Coordinates of C-alpha atoms in Angstrom, one line a residue:
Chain A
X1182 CA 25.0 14.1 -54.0
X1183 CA 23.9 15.6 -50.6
X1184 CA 20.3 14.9 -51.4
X1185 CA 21.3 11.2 -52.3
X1186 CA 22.7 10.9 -49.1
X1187 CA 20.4 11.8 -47.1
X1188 CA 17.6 9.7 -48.5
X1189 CA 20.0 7.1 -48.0
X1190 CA 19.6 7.7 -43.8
X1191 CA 15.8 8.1 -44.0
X1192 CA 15.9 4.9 -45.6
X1193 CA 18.1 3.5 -43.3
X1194 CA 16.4 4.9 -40.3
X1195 CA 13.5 3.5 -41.6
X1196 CA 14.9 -0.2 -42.1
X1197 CA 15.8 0.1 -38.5
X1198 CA 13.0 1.3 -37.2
X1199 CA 10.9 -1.5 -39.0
X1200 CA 11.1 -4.2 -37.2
X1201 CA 9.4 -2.3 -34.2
X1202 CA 6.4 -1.5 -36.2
X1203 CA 5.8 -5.3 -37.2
X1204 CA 6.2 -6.4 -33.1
X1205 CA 3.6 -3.1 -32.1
X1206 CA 1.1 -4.6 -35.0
X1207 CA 1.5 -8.4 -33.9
X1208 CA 0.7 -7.3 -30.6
X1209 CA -2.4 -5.4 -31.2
X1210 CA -3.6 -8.4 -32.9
X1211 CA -3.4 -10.4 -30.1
X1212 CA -6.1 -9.0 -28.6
X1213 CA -7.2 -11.3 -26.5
X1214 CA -8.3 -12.6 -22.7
X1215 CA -11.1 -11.7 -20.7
X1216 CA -9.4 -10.8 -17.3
X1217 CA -11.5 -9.8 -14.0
X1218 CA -10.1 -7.6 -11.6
X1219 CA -9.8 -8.6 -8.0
X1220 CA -9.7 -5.0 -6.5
X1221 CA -9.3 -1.2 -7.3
X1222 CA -6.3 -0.3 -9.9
X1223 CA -5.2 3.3 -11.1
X1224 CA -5.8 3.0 -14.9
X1225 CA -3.5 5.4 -16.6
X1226 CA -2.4 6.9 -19.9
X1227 CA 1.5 5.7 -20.8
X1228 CA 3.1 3.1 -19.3
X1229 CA 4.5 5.4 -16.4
X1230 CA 3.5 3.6 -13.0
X1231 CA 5.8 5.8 -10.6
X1232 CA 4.1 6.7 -7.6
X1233 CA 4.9 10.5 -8.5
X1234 CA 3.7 10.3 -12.1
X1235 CA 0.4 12.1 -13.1
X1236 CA -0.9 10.5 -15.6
X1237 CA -4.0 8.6 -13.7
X1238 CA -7.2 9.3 -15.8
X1239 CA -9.7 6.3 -14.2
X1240 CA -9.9 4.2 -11.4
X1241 CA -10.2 0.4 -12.4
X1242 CA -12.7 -0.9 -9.9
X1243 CA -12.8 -4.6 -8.3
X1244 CA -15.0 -7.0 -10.3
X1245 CA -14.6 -5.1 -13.8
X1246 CA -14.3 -7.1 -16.4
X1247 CA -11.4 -5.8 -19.5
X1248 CA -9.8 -7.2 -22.6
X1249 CA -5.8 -7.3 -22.4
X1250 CA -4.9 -5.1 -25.5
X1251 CA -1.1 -5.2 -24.9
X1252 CA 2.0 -5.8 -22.3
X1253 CA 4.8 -4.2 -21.8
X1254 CA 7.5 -5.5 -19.1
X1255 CA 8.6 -2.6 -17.1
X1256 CA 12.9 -2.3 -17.5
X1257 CA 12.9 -0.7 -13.7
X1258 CA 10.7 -3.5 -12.1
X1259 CA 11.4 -7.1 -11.5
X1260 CA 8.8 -9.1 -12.7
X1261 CA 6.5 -6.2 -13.4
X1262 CA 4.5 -5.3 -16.6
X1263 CA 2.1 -2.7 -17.6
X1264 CA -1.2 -3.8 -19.6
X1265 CA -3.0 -2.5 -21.8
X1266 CA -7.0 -2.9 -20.8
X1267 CA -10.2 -2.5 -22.8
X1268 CA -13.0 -2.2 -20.2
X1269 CA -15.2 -4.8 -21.4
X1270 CA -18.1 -4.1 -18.5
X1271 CA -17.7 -2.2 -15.2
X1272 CA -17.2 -3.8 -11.6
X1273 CA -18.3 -2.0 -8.5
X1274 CA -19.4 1.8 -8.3
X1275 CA -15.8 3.9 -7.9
X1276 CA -17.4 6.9 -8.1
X1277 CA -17.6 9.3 -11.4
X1278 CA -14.2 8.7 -12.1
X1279 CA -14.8 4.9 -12.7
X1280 CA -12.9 3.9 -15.9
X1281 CA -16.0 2.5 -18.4
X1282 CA -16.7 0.2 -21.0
X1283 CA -14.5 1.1 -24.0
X1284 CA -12.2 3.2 -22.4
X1285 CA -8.4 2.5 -23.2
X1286 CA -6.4 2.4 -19.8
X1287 CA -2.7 0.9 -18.4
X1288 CA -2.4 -0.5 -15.5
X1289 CA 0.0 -2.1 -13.2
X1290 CA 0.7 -5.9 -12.7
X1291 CA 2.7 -7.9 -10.2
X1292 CA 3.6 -11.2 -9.9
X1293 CA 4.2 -10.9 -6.5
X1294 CA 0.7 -9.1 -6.1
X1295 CA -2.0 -10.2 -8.5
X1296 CA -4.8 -8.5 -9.1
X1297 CA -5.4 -10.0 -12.7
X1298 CA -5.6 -13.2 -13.5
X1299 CA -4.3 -14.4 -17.2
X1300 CA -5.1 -17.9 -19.1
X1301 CA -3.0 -19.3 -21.6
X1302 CA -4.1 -21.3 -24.6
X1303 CA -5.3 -24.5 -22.1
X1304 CA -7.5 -22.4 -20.4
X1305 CA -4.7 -22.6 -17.4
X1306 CA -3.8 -19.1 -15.4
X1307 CA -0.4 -18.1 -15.5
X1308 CA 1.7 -15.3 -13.7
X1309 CA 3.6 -14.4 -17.3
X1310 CA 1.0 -11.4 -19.1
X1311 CA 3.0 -12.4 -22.1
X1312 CA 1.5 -16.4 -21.8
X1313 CA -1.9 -14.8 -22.1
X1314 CA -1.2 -12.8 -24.9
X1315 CA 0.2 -15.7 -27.4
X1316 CA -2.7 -17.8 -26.0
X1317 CA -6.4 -18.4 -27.9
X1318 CA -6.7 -15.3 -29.4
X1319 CA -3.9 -15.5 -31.3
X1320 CA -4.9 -18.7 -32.9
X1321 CA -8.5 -18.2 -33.2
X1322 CA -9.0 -14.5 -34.1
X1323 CA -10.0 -11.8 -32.1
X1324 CA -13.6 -12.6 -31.1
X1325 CA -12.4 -15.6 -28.6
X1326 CA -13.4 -14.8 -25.4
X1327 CA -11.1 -16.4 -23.1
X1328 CA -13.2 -17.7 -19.4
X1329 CA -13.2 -15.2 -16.5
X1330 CA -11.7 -16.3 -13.7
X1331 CA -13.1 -15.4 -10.3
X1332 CA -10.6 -12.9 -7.4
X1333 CA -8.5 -14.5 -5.7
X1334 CA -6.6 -11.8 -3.4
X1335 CA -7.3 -11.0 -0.1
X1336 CA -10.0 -8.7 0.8
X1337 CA -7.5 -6.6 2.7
X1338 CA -5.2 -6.1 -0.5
X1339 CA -8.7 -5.4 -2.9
X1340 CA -7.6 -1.5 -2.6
X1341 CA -3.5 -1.4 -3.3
X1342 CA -2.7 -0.6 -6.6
X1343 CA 0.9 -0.4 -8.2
X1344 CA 3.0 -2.5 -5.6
X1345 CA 1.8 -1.0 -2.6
X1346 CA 1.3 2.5 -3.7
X1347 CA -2.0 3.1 -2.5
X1348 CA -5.0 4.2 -5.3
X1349 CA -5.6 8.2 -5.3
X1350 CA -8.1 8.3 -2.6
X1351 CA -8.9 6.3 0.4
X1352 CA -12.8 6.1 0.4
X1353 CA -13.0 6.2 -3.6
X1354 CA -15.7 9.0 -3.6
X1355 CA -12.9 10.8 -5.7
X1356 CA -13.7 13.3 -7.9
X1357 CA -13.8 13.4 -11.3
X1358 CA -10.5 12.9 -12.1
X1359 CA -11.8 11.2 -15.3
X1360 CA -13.6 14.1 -16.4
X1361 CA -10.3 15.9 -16.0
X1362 CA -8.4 13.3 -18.3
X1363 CA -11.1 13.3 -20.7
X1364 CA -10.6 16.8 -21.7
X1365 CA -9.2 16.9 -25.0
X1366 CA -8.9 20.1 -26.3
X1367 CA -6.2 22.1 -26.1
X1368 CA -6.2 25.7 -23.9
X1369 CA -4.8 28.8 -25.8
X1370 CA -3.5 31.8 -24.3
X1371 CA -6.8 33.6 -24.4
X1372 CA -8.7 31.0 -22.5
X1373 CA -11.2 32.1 -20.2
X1374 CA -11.8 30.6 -16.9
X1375 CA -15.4 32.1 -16.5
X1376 CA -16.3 30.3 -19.3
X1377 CA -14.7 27.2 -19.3
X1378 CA -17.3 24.5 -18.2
X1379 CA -15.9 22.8 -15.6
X1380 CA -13.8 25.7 -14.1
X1381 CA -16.7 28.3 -14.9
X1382 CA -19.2 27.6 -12.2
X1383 CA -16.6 27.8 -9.5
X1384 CA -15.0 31.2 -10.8
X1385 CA -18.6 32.9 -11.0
X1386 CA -19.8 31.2 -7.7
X1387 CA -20.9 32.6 -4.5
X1388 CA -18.6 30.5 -2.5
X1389 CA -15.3 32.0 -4.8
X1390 CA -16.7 35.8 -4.1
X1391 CA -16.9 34.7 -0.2
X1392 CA -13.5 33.3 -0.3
X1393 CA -12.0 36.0 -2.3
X1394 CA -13.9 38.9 0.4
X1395 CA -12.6 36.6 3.8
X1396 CA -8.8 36.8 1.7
X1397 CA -9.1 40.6 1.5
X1398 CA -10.0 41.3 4.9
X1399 CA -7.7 38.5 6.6
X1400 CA -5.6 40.5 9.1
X1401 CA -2.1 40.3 8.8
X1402 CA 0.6 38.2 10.8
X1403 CA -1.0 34.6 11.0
X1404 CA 1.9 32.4 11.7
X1405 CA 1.7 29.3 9.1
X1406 CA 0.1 29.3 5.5
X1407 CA -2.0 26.2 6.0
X1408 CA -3.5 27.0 8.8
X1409 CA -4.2 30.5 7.3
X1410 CA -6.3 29.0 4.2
X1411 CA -7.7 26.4 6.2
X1412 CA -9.6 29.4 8.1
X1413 CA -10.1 30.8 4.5
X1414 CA -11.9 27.5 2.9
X1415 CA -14.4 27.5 6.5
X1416 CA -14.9 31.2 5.7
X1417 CA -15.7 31.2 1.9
X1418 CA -17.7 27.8 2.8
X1419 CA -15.6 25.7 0.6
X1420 CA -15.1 23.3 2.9
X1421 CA -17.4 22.7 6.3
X1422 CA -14.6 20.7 8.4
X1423 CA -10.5 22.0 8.6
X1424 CA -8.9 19.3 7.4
X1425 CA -6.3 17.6 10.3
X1426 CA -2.8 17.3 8.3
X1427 CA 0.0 19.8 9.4
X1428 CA 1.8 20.0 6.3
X1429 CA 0.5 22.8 3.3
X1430 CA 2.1 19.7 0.8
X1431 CA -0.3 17.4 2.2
X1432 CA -3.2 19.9 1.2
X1433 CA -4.4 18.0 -2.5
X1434 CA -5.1 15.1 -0.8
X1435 CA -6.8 16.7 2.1
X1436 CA -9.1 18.9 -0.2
X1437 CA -9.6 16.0 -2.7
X1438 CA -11.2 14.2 -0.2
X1439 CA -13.4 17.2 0.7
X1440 CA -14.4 17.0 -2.9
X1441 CA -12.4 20.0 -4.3
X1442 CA -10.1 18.6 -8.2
X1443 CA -6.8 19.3 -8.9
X1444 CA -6.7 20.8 -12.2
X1445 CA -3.0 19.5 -13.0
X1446 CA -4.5 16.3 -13.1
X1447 CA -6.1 16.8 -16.5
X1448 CA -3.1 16.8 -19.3
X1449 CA -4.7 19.8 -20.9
X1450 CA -5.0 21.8 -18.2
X1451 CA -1.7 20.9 -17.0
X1452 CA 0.2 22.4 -20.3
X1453 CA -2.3 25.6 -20.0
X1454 CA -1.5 26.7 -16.2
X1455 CA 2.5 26.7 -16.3
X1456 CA 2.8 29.1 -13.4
X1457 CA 0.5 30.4 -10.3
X1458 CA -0.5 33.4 -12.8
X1459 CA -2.2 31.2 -15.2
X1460 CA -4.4 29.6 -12.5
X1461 CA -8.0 30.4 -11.9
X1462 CA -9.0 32.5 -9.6
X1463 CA -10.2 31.3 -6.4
X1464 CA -8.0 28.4 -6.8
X1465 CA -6.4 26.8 -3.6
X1466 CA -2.5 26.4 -4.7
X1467 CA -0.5 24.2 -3.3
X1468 CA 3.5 23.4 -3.2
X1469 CA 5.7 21.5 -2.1
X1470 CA 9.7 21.6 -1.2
X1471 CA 11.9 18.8 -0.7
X1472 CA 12.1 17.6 3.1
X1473 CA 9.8 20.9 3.8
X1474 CA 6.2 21.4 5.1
X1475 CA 5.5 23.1 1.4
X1476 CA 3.2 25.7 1.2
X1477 CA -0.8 27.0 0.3
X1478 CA -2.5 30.5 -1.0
X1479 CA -5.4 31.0 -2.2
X1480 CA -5.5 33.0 -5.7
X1481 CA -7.7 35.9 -5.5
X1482 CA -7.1 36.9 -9.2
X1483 CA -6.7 40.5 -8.0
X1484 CA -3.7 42.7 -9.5
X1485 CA -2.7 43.9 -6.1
X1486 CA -1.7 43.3 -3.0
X1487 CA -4.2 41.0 -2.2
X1488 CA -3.5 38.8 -5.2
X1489 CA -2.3 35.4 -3.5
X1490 CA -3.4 35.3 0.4
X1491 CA -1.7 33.1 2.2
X1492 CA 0.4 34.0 6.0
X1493 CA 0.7 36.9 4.1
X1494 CA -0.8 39.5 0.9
X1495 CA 1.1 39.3 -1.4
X1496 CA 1.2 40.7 -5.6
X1497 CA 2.7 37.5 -6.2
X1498 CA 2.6 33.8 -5.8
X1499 CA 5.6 32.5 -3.9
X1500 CA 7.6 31.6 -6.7
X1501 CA 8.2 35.4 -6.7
X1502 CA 8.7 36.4 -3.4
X1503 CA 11.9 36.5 -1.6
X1504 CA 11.1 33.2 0.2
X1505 CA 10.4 31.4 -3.3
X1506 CA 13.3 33.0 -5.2
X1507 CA 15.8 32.0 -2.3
X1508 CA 14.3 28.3 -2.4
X1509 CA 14.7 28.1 -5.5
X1510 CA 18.4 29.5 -5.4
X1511 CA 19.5 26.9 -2.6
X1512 CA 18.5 23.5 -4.7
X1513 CA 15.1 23.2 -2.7
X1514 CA 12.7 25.1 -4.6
X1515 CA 9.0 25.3 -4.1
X1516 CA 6.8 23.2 -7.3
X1517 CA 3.6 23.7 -7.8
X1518 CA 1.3 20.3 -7.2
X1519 CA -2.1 21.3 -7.2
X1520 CA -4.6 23.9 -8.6
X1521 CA -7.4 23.1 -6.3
X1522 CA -11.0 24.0 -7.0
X1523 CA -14.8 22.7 -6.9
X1524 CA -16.2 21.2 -9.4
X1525 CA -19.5 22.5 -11.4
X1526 CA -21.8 19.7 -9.1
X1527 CA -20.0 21.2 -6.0
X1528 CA -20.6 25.0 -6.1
Chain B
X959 CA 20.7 10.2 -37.6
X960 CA 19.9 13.4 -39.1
X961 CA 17.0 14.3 -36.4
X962 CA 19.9 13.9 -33.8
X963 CA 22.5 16.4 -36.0
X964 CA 20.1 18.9 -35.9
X965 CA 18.9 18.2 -32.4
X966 CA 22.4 19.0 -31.2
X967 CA 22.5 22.9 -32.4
X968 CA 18.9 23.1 -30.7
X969 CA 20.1 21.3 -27.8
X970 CA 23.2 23.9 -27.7
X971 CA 21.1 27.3 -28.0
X972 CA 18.3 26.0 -25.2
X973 CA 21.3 26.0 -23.0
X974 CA 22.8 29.1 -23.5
X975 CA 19.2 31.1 -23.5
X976 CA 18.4 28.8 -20.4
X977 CA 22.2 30.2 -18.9
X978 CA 21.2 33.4 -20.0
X979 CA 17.9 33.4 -17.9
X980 CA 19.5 32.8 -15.1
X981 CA 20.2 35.6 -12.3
X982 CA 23.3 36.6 -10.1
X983 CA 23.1 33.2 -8.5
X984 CA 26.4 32.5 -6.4
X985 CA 27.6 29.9 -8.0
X986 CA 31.0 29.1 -5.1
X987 CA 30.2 28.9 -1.3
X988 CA 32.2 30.3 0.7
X989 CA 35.7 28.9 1.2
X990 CA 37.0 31.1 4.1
X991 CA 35.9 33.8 7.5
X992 CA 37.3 36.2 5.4
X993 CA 35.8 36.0 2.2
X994 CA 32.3 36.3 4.4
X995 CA 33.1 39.1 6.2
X996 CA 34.3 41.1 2.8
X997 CA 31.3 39.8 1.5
X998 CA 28.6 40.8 4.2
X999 CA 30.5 44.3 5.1
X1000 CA 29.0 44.9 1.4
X1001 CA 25.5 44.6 3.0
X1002 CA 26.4 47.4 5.1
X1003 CA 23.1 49.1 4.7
X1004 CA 21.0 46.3 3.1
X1005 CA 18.5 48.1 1.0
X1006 CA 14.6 46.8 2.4
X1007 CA 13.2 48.1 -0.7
X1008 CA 15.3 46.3 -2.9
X1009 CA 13.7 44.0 -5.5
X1010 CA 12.7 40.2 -4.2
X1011 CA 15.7 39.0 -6.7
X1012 CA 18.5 41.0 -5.1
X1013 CA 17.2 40.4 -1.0
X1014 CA 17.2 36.8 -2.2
X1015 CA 20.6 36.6 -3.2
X1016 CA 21.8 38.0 0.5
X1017 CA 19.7 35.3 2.0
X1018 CA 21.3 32.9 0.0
X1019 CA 24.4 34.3 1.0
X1020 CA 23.1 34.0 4.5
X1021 CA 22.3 30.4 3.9
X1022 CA 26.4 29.7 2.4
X1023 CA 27.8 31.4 5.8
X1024 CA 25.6 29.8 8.5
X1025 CA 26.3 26.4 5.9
X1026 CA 30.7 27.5 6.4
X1027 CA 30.3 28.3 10.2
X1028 CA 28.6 24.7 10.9
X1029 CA 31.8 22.8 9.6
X1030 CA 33.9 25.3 10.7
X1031 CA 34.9 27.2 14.1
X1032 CA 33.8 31.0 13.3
X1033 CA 34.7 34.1 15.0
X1034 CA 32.3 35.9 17.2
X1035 CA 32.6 38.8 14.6
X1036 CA 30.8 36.4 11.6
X1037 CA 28.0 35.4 13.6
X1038 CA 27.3 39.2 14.4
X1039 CA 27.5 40.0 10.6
X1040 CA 25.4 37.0 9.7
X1041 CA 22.6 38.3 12.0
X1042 CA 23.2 41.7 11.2
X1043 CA 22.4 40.7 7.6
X1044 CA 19.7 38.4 8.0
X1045 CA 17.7 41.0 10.5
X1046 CA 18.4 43.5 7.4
X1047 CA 16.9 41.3 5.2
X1048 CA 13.9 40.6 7.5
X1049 CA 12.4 44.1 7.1
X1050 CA 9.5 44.5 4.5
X1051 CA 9.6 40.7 4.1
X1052 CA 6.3 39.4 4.9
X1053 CA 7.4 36.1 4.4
X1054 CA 10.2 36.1 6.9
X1055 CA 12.2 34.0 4.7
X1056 CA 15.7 34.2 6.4
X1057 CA 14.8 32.3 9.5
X1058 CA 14.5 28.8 8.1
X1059 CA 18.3 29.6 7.0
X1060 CA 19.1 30.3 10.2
X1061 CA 17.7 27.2 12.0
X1062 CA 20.5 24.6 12.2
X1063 CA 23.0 27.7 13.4
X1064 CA 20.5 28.7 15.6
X1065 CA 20.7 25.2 17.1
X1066 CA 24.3 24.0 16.6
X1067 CA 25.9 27.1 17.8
X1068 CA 23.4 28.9 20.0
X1069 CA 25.8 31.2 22.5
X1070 CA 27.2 32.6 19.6
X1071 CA 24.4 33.1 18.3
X1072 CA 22.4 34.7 20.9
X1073 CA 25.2 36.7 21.7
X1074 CA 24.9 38.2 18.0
X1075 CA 21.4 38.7 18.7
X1076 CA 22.3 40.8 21.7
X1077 CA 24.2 43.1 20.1
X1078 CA 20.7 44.3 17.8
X1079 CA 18.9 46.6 19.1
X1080 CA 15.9 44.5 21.5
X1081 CA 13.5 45.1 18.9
X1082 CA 15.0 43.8 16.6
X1083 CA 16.7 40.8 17.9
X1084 CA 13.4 39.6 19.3
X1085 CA 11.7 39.6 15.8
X1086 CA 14.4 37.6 14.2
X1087 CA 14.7 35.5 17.3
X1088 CA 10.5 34.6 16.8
X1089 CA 11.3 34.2 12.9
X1090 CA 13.8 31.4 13.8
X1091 CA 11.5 29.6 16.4
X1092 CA 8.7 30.2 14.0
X1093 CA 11.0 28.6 11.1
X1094 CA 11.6 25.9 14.3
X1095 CA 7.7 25.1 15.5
X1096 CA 6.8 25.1 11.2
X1097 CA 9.7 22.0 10.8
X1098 CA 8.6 20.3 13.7
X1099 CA 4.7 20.6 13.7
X1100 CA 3.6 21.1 10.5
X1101 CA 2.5 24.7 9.0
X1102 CA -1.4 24.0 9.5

């Protein structure tokens, strides 16, 4: 009788969860309109378009040219929707994390700021995603092509992304955050930094072993963190010029544009380093705290004092130090944003 | 239906392992003068040696009095046992944690203060002194 019942709910979890499956299936049949981007977008994995969400895997440049896949209308946004692109071909160079043709990303659209253009059925553009996606295709089967239609934003707007978030990097000579994203496989517990291949290189590098000597013999007493490591980077030739920001938090944007990756932007990578001991060593950490300044050390890999160099030597990363564990104890405590290092083309 | 009935058991058992990984957190600010200086005459000879965890939980505690003496009027005698703690604290800490507690005190109620910071020893009131400013100049300016 139990049994009975339950098959009973699967079923009727099943009836009501139908009707979702049909819609997600009519929509991928839709595939339809060519669209041509009038500037740079953040392409992105799920439909999470928060300016703190790190989920960017390519940068959509101006000029590419994509299929819309699907839309989505975002609940927290008035007039906003997330679309699903297929690159079709690629616009102007972004750099090595340029999304390419085939690749699968989401990206952000505004009515109020468009920076792709839809057609319905008549061949007429229209502001609603949704218009585009019941338009030709639908009717004529999925090899209609739908016209491209030519940028129409200002210049001036050709690099905003996400309603006036700005894309990852200023310049676009970022680095390969795509690489980062692309990496599928999953790290166990036994992983091995000097082996990996894109973490590898830097761990085994000349420029890691000068870092991790000027860390060691770093006197005492220096004042603020981020001026420490930014003395450490010059010394262990990681970077040529100190970067100008003030704050440690500002640090992985600083470094990125000094080439250095974060390594939480790759998903795998991400799930594999849950804490400062899992990082590579040599890596630049960075944190932040709410309404703070944050905070930087540089990971020797070391199992003494000279473990994580910062202000201070210390055995371990702030997290467990009496500075961390009191943060963390007054509802302001340090997280860990970035896992800085070169990449492989870099060292 | 039935993932969400035997979600909830899961649910209940990731709270009470996440309660139980939790330290000796105060969980109640303080609610009077008294109840500090009871409290902080326990830190009569604050340990240096002690482990992160426990120092952490005195600056905490440092944190909850400068927070009570801000919205209240405090006696001269809490301000001397708030520095008295917060210099203990300060010894082996290479991170000088304590002073960024100590800022708004510092600047809301600096007489008393500094007259706290008198009765130290000169040594040590001028290292916690420089921790404060230093806790000061990295709010204001950045830490690089």
């Amino acid at each position: 009788m139990l049994l009975l019942k339950r098959f009973a709910r699967i079923f009727l979890v099943f009836l009501l969860s139908s009707p979702s499956l049909i819609w997600a299936d009519e929509l991928t049949d839709q595939l339809l309109n060519t669209v041509t981007l009038d500037g740079d977008i953040n392409g992105r994995t799920p439909t999470d378009f928060n300016k703190d969400a790190d989920n960017v895997t390519a940068l959509v440049t101006k000029n590419t040219k994509a299929k819309v896949l699907e839309v989505r209308r975002l609940d927290d946004r008035h007039h906003s929707f997330g679309v699903k692109l297929r690159i079709e071909s690629v616009g102007k160079n972004g750099g090595k994390n340029t999304a390419q043709p085939g690749d699968e990303v989401w990206v952000y659209y505004s009515k109020k700021v468009p920076w792709l253009n839809f057609k319905n059925k008549e061949g007429k553009s229209v502001a609603n995603p949704f218009e585009a996606l019941t338009a030709k295709a639908s009717k004529e089967g999925l090899s209609v092509k739908a016209s491209t239609i030519e940028a129409k934003t200002k210049e001036k707007e050709s690099h905003k992304t996400e309603g006036g978030h700005k894309t990852v990097c200023d310049d676009c000579a970022v680095p390969a955050i795509k690489d980062l994203a692309n990496i599928g496989k999953v790290l166990n517990e036994n992983h091995a930094w000097d082996e990996d291949p894109l973490v590898g290189p830097y761990v085994r590098s000349e420029k890691v072993a000068k870092l991790i000597d000027a860390a060691i013999a770093s006197p005492w007493g220096a004042d603020h963190c981020y001026r420490a490591v930014k003395d450490l980077l010059i010394a262990g030739d990681i970077i040529d010029i100190k970067p100008k920001s003030r704050y440690a938090r500002d640090a992985v944007t600083d470094l990125k544009k000094k080439g250095l990756i974060n390594l939480l932007d790759s998903p795998s990578f991400k799930h594999f380093i849950k804490s400062p001991g899992d990082a590579p060593p040599g890596a630049i950490l960075v944190y932040s705290k709410q309404g703070e300044p944050g905070h930087i050390e540089v990971k020797t890999g070391r199992n003494d004092i000279n473990a994580y160099v910062s202000f201070y030597k210390s055995p371990h990363s702030i997290f467990q130090t009496r500075k961390g564990l009191a943060a963390a104890k007054t509802k302001s405590p340090y997280k860990l944003i970035g896992v800085m290092i070169l990449p492989p083309d870099k060292v | 239906m039935i993932k969400i009935f035997l979600f909830f058991p899961l649910l209940f058992s990731s709270m009470l392992s996440f309660a139980g990984g939790l330290t000796i957190v105060p969980t109640v600010e303080f609610k009077s003068s008294d109840e500090i200086l009871s409290e902080f005459k326990n830190y009569a000879d604050v340990d240096p040696d002690q482990s992160a965890e426990h120092i952490s939980d005195i600056i905490v505690r440092v944190h909850w009095a400068s927070e009570f003496c801000l919205k209240n009027s405090c006696e001269q005698e809490i301000f001397d046992q708030i520095v008295r703690v917060s210099f203990a604290t300060l010894k082996n800490d290479f991170t000088y944690a304590v002073g960024e507690y100590l800022v708004p005190l510092y600047r809301e109620q600096k007489s008393k203060f500094e007259k706290a910071l008198r009765r130290l020893p000169a040594s040590s009131s001028e290292k916690l002194l420089k921790n404060v400013q230093d806790a000061i100049d990295e709010m204001e300016n950045g830490n690089g």
